[in-house]
Every structure is written in structure tokens, then in C-alpha cells.
XYZ file of C-alpha atoms in Angstrom:
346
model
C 16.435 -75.438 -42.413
C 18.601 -73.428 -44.729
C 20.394 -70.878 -44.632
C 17.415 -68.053 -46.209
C 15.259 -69.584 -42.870
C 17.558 -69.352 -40.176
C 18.910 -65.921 -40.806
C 15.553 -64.845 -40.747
C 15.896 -65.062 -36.785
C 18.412 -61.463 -37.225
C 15.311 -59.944 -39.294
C 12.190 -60.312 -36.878
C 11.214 -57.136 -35.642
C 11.778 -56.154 -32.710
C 9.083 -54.250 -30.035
C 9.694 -53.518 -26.895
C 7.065 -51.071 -26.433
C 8.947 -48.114 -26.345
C 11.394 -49.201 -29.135
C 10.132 -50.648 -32.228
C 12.491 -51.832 -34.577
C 12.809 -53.505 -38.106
C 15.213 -56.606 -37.038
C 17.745 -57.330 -34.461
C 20.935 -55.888 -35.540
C 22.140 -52.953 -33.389
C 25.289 -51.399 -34.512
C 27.638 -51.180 -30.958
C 28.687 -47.450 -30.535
C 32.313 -47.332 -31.861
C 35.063 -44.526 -31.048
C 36.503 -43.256 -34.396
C 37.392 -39.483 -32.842
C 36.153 -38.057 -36.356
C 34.029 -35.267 -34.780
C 36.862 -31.764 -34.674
C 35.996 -29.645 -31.420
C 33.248 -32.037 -30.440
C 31.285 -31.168 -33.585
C 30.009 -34.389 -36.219
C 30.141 -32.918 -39.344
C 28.835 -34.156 -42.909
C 31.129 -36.899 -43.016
C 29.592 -38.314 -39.484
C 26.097 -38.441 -41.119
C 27.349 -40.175 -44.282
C 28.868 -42.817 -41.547
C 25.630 -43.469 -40.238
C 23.711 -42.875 -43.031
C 25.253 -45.756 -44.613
C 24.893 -47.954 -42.318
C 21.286 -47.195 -41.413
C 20.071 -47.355 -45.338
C 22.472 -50.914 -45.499
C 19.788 -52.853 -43.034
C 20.841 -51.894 -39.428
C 17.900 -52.296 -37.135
C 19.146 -49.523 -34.187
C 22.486 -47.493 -34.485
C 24.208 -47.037 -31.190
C 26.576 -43.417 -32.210
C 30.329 -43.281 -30.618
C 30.154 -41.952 -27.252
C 29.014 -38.760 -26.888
C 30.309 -36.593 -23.642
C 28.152 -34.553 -21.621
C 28.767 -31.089 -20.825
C 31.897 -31.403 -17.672
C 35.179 -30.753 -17.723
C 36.742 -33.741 -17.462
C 34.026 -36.118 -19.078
C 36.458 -36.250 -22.409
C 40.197 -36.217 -22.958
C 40.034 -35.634 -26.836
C 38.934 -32.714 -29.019
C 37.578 -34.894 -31.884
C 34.721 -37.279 -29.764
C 31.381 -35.533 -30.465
C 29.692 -33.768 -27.835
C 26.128 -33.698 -26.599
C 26.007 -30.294 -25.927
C 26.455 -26.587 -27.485
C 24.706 -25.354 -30.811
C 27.060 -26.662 -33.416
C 27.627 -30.007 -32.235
C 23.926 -30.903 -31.583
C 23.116 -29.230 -35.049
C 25.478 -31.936 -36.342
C 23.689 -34.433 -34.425
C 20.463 -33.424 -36.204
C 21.660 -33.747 -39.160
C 22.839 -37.161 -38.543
C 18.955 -38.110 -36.815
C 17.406 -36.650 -39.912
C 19.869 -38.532 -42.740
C 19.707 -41.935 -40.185
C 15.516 -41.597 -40.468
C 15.472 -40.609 -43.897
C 16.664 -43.732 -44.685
C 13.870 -45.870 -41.994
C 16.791 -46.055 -39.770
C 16.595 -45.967 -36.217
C 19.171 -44.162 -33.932
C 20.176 -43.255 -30.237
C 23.377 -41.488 -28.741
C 25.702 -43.252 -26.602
C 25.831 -40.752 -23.781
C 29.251 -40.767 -22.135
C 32.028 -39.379 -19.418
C 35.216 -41.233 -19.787
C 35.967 -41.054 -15.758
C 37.817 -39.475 -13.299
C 41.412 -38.889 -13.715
C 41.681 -40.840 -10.319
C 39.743 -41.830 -8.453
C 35.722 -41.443 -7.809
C 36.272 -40.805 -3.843
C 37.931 -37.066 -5.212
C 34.218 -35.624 -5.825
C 32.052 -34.106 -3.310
C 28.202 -34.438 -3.156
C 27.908 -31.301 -5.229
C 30.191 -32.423 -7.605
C 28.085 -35.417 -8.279
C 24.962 -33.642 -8.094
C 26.586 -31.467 -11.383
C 27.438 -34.794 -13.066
C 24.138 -36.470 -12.841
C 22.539 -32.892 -13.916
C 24.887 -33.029 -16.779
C 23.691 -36.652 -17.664
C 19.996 -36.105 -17.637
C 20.417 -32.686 -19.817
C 22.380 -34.653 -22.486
C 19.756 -36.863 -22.176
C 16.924 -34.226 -22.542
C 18.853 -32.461 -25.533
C 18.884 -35.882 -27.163
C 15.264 -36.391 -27.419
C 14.791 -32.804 -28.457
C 17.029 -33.641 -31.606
C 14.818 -36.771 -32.437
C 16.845 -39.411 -31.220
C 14.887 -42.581 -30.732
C 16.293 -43.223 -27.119
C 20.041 -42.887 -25.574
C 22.013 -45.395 -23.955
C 24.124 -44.679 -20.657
C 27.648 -45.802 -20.865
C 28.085 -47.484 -17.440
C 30.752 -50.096 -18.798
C 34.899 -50.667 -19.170
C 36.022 -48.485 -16.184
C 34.815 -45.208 -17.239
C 32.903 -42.935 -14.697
C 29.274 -45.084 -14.099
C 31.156 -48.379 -14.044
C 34.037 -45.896 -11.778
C 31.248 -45.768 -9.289
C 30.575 -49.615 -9.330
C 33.914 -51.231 -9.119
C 35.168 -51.792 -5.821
C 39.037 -50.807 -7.001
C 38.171 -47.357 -8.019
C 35.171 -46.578 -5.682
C 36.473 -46.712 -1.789
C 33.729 -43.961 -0.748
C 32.821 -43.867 2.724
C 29.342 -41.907 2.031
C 26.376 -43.081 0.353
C 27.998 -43.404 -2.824
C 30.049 -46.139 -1.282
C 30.455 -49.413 0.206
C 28.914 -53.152 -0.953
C 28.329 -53.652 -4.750
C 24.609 -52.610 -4.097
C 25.380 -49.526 -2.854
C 27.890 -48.710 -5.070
C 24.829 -48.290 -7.705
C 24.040 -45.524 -6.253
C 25.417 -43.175 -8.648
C 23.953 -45.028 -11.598
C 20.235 -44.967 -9.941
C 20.298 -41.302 -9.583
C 21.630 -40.667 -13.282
C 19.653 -43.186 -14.600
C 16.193 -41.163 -12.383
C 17.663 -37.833 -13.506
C 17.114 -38.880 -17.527
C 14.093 -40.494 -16.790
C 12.375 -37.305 -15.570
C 14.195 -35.282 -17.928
C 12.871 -37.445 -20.945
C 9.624 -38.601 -19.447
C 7.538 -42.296 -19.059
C 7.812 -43.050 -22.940
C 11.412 -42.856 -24.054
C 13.895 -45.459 -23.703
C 17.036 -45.719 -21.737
C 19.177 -48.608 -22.260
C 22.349 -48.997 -20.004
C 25.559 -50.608 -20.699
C 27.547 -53.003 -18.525
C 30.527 -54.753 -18.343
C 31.885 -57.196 -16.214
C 35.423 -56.758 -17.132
C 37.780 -53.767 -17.219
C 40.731 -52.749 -19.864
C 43.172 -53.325 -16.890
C 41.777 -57.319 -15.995
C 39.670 -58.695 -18.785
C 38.757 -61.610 -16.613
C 37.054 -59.423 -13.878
C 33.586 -59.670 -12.277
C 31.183 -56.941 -10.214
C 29.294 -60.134 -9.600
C 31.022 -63.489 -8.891
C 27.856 -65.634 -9.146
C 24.230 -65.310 -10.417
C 22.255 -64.212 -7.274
C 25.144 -61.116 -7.140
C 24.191 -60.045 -10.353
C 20.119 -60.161 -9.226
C 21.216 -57.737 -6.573
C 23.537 -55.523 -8.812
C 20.714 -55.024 -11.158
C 18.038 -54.780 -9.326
C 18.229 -51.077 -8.082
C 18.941 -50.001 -12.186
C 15.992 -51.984 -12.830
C 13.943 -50.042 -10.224
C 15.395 -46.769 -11.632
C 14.214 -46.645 -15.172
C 16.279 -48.758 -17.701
C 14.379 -50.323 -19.794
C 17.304 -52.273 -21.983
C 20.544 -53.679 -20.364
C 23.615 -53.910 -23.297
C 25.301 -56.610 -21.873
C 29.539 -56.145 -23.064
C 31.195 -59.127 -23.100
C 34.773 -59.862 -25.132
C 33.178 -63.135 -26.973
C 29.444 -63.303 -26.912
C 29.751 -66.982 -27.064
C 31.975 -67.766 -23.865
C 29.497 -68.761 -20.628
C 29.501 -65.829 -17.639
C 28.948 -68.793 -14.839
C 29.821 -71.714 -14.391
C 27.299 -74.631 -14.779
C 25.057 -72.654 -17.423
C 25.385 -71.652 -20.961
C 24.150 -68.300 -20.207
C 26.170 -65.486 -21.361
C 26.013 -62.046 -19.784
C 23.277 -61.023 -21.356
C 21.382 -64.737 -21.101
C 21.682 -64.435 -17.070
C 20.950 -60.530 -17.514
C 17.775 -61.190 -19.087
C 17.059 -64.188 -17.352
C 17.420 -62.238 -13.304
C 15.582 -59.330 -14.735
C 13.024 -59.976 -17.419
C 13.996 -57.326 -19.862
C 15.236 -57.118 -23.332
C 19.043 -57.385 -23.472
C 21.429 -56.853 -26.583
C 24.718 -59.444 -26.422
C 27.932 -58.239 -28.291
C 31.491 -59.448 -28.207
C 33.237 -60.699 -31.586
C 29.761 -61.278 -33.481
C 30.740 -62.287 -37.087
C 34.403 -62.548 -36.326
C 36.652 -64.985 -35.469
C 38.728 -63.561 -32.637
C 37.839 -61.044 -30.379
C 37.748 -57.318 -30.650
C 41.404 -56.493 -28.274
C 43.670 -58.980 -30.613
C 43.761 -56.207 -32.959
C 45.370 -53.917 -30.659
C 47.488 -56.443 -28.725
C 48.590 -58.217 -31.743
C 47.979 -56.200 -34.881
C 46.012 -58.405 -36.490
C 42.750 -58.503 -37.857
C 39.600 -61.092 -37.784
C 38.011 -62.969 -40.630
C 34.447 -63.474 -40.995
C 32.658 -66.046 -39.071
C 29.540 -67.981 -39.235
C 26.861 -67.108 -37.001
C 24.906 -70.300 -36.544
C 25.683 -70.353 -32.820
C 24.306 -66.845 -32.609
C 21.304 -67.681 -34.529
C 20.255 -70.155 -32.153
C 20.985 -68.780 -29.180
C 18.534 -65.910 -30.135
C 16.052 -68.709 -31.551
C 16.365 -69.917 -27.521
C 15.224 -66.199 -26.732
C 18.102 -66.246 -24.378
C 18.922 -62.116 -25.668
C 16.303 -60.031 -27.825
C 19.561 -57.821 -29.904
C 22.233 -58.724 -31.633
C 25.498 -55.762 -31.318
C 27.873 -55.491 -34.206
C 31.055 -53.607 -33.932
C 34.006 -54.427 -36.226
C 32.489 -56.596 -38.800
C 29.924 -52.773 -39.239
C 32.603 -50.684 -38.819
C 34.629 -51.773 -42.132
C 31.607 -52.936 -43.728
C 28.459 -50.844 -44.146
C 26.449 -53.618 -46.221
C 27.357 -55.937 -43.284
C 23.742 -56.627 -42.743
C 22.241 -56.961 -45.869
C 24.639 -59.286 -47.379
C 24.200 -61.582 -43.831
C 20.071 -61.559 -44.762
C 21.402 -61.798 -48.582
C 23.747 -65.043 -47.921
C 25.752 -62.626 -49.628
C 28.383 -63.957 -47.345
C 31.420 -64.368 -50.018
C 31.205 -60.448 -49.912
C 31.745 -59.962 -46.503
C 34.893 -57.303 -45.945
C 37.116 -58.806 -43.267
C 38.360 -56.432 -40.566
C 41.734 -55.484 -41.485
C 44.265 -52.438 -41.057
C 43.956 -52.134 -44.380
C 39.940 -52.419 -44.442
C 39.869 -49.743 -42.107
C 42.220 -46.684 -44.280
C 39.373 -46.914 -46.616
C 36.311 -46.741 -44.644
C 33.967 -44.577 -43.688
């Protein structure tokens, strides 16, 4: 098969009954902090723009905070909430769709300062409120779903992880119950944006502080982690792993998302390094960039129908055409994610 044929795999559409979409690249929400006082201006649709008109099947946005007071500690990540910053988020749906692109908001509070076991029942009661109306404001803007950020220690994952969540009530205690939170944010958008629209949740295993730690040890944990988000509405699990290509068990070649969509039947997206050759933190620990990889591995895996969506993150983030050139074998053009790639982007 050569190379024209395989690639093809990346641009099958995708349908998943709510969510339609032209192939299977999703570009992974990325923090860039380019939004002043919450608000995405012109230069946040061109972002997205370009990348939706360059061959991106779904855009995932940066995380977008709901209205709390401590769901962001920076002035410049976008908000989901007040006039001027979801009039800037229109603009971006309208420019992303003018283009055939597809688009949904990453919908996001970065944690507690602490601990989870410092908020009361009504305190949670306002979060999960807050949640489902950032939810409900992004379907009235014409987003094409949202996606709950319930990964890498902020407040949903908070909630899950044993280390941070030592609640006593029913927001506490074994890993099943300590989904609690999640379920009831997770039923709160689903009423607020009815039967029809999707919600897709991402998860992590690890955490910035131990990058080899688990929720679940061992397959049959996982079942019963996911089970109860199942039950509450998602309807696509983004399954954040470091390298998509490392195995999450041992005795299987099943990555997160393999086993994710193996235990619970629905689509999953895999991400982690895809079209680089090292993985996303070496850039921070070490300074140093990635080169372009192949993605033959990827290819088949997705051939196997062991994930449905394919996440992008740095090799988008410096390069716009990412996607076209990949379905181009335009491959000699790739831009290579670099400190120096990223003062000119955008």
C-alpha cells in the first residue's frame, strides 16, 4: 500500500451520530493565554480559522473557564461567559464554519487552590451550575459540542484522585464514588444542552506532579471508573496520554484510549506526541523541541479500530497546514516544533 492509501485512514469521515465530521484529525485544545480579560479577539479567530480551512476535522479551543472565582488564575485564558468574551467566541464559530470547519470549547476550572474537601455541598452545587451554563451558552453560540476538562489534576480530575479528594460525604471515598462530581456536571450539561448535542470528556491517568500515575491500576478498575460517566451522558471519552504509542496495561497493546473504547463501546480520540518524536513535557523540562515523525504506527492502530480520533497538539500548534500536507505527502514541509517555530506562529 503506499503512502496516498494508507493516509487515507486520517481522512475517513467520521459519524458518530451526533458529531459528523470530515476526517479524523481533532486539534487537542492548547493553552496559549492570548485572550486579554478573558476576551478572544480577532487574532483568536485567525488562529482557528487557519487551522480549520488547513484540513482539521474537529477543533478542540484552549480551555475556556466557567463563570467562578477561582476556576482561572490568569487574565488572558478566554472565558465562557459575559457579553464580550462570548461575542469573541462567535466570531471564532462563525470564521471556524465559514471555512467547513467544525469546532467545540474546551470547558474548564483549573482546581482548587487546595484541596477539594474545602467546598461545601452548596459550593459544589454553584460549580456544577456554572458548568452546565457554560455549557448551555456554548451551544447558543453554535458550537458543535463542548468537551469537559476532567484531566491533569485540575478540578473534575481534583474530585477523582484519591491524593486531592479525602471527602468524607458523598463526594468521597472509593474511585467510584469519587465520580460523583463528574456525573452530576456531566447530567447538569446534558439537560442544559438537551438529547442531541455532544459532550465529550477528557481523562488522564497521570498528573503534572507523577507522570507515571493511575486512577485505575488494571482494566476491570477502569470498567468501573467509567461506567457511572458513561451512564451520565458522555458520549466521547479524550483519552490523554504522554505518548499515544506506549501500552496502559500490561499484557495488551491497548493504549488508554484502546482499553477506553474497548470497556465502554464509544468513540474515543488518542493523543500524546502524534507526529513527533518525543513527547510533549521534554520541551519544558529540557528546552528542546521535537522533529517530525512518521505516523505508520498510528495509521494502523486506527486501521485496527482500536480509537475512532486522532488529537494533534504541537505538530498543529506551529503548523497550521499540518494536516493537509500529512494527506498531501507533503511531508518534507512539515514545520518542526521549535522555540523558534513558535515566536512566529499564530
Amino acid at each position: 500500500m503506499n503512502y496516498s492509501q494508507s493516509v487515507q485512514t486520517l481522512f475517513k469521515p467520521f459519524n458518530e451520530g451526533k458529531l459528523t465530521l470530515p476526517n479524523r484529525i481533532v486539534m487537542a485544545p492548547m493553552t496559549r493565554q492570548f485572550s486579554p480579560e478573558g476576551v478572544p479577539g480577532s487574532d483568536v479567530v485567525a488562529y482557528y480559522r487557519r487551522r480549520a480551512e488547513n484540513g482539521v476535522g474537529l477543533i478542540v479551543t484552549e480551555g475556556t473557564v466557567i463563570d467562578h472565582p477561582d476556576a482561572s488564575n490568569s487574565a488572558n485564558v478566554p472565558h465562557m461567559y459575559g457579553e464580550a468574551a462570548l461575542n469573541g467566541w462567535a466570531n471564532v464559530v462563525a470564521a471556524v464554519h465559514d471555512v467547513g470547519g467544525r469546532i467545540i470549547p474546551q470547558i474548564w476550572h483549573m482546581g482548587a487552590r487546595g484541596h477539594v474537601n474545602d467546598y461545601s455541598e452548596s459550593d459544589i452545587a454553584a460549580l456544577v451550575d456554572a458548568f452546565a451554563q457554560a455549557a448551555l451558552e456554548a451551544k447558543q453560540l453554535g458550537f458543535d459540542g463542548i468537551e469537559l476538562h476532567g484531566a491533569h489534576g485540575y478540578l473534575i480530575d481534583q474530585f477523582f484522585w484519591e491524593n486531592t479528594n479525602q471527602r468524607t460525604d458523598k463526594y468521597g471515598g472509593d474511585m467510584v464514588k469519587r465520580t460523583r462530581f463528574a456525573v452530576e456536571v456531566i447530567e447538569a450539561c446534558r439537560r442544559a444542552v438537551g438529547p442531541d448535542f455532544p459532550i465529550v470528556l477528557r481523562f488522564s491517568q497521570w498528573k503534572a506532579s507523577d507522570y507515571n500515575a493511575k486512577l485505575a491500576q488494571t482494566p476491570t478498575l477502569l470498567d468501573q471508573f467509567l461506567a457511572p460517566l458513561v451512564k451520565a451522558g458522555v458520549d466521547i471519552f479524550h483519552c490523554s496520554t504522554r505518548r499515544f504509542w506506549e501500552p496502559e496495561f500490561e499484557g495488551s497493546d491497548l493504549n488508554l484510549a484502546g482499553w477506553t473504547k474497548k470497556l465502554t463501546g464509544l468513540p474515543t480520540i488518542t493523543v500524546g506526541s502524534v507526529g513527533l518524536d518525543s513527547d510533549f513535557m521534554s520541551f519544558f523540562t529540557e528546552g528542546r523541541g521535537a522533529g517530525n515523525d512518521k505516523i505508520d504506527g498510528l495509521i494502523e492502530r486506527i486501521d485496527r479500530e482500536e480509537f475512532d480520533l486522532v488529537s494533534v497538539g504541537r505538530a498543529l500548534l506551529v503548523d497550521p497546514a499540518w494536516a493537509n500536507k500529512i494527506r498531501e505527502n507533503r511531508t518534507d514541509e512539515l514545520i518542526p516544533f521549535t522555540s523558534e517555530a513558535l515566536k512566529t506562529l499564530y
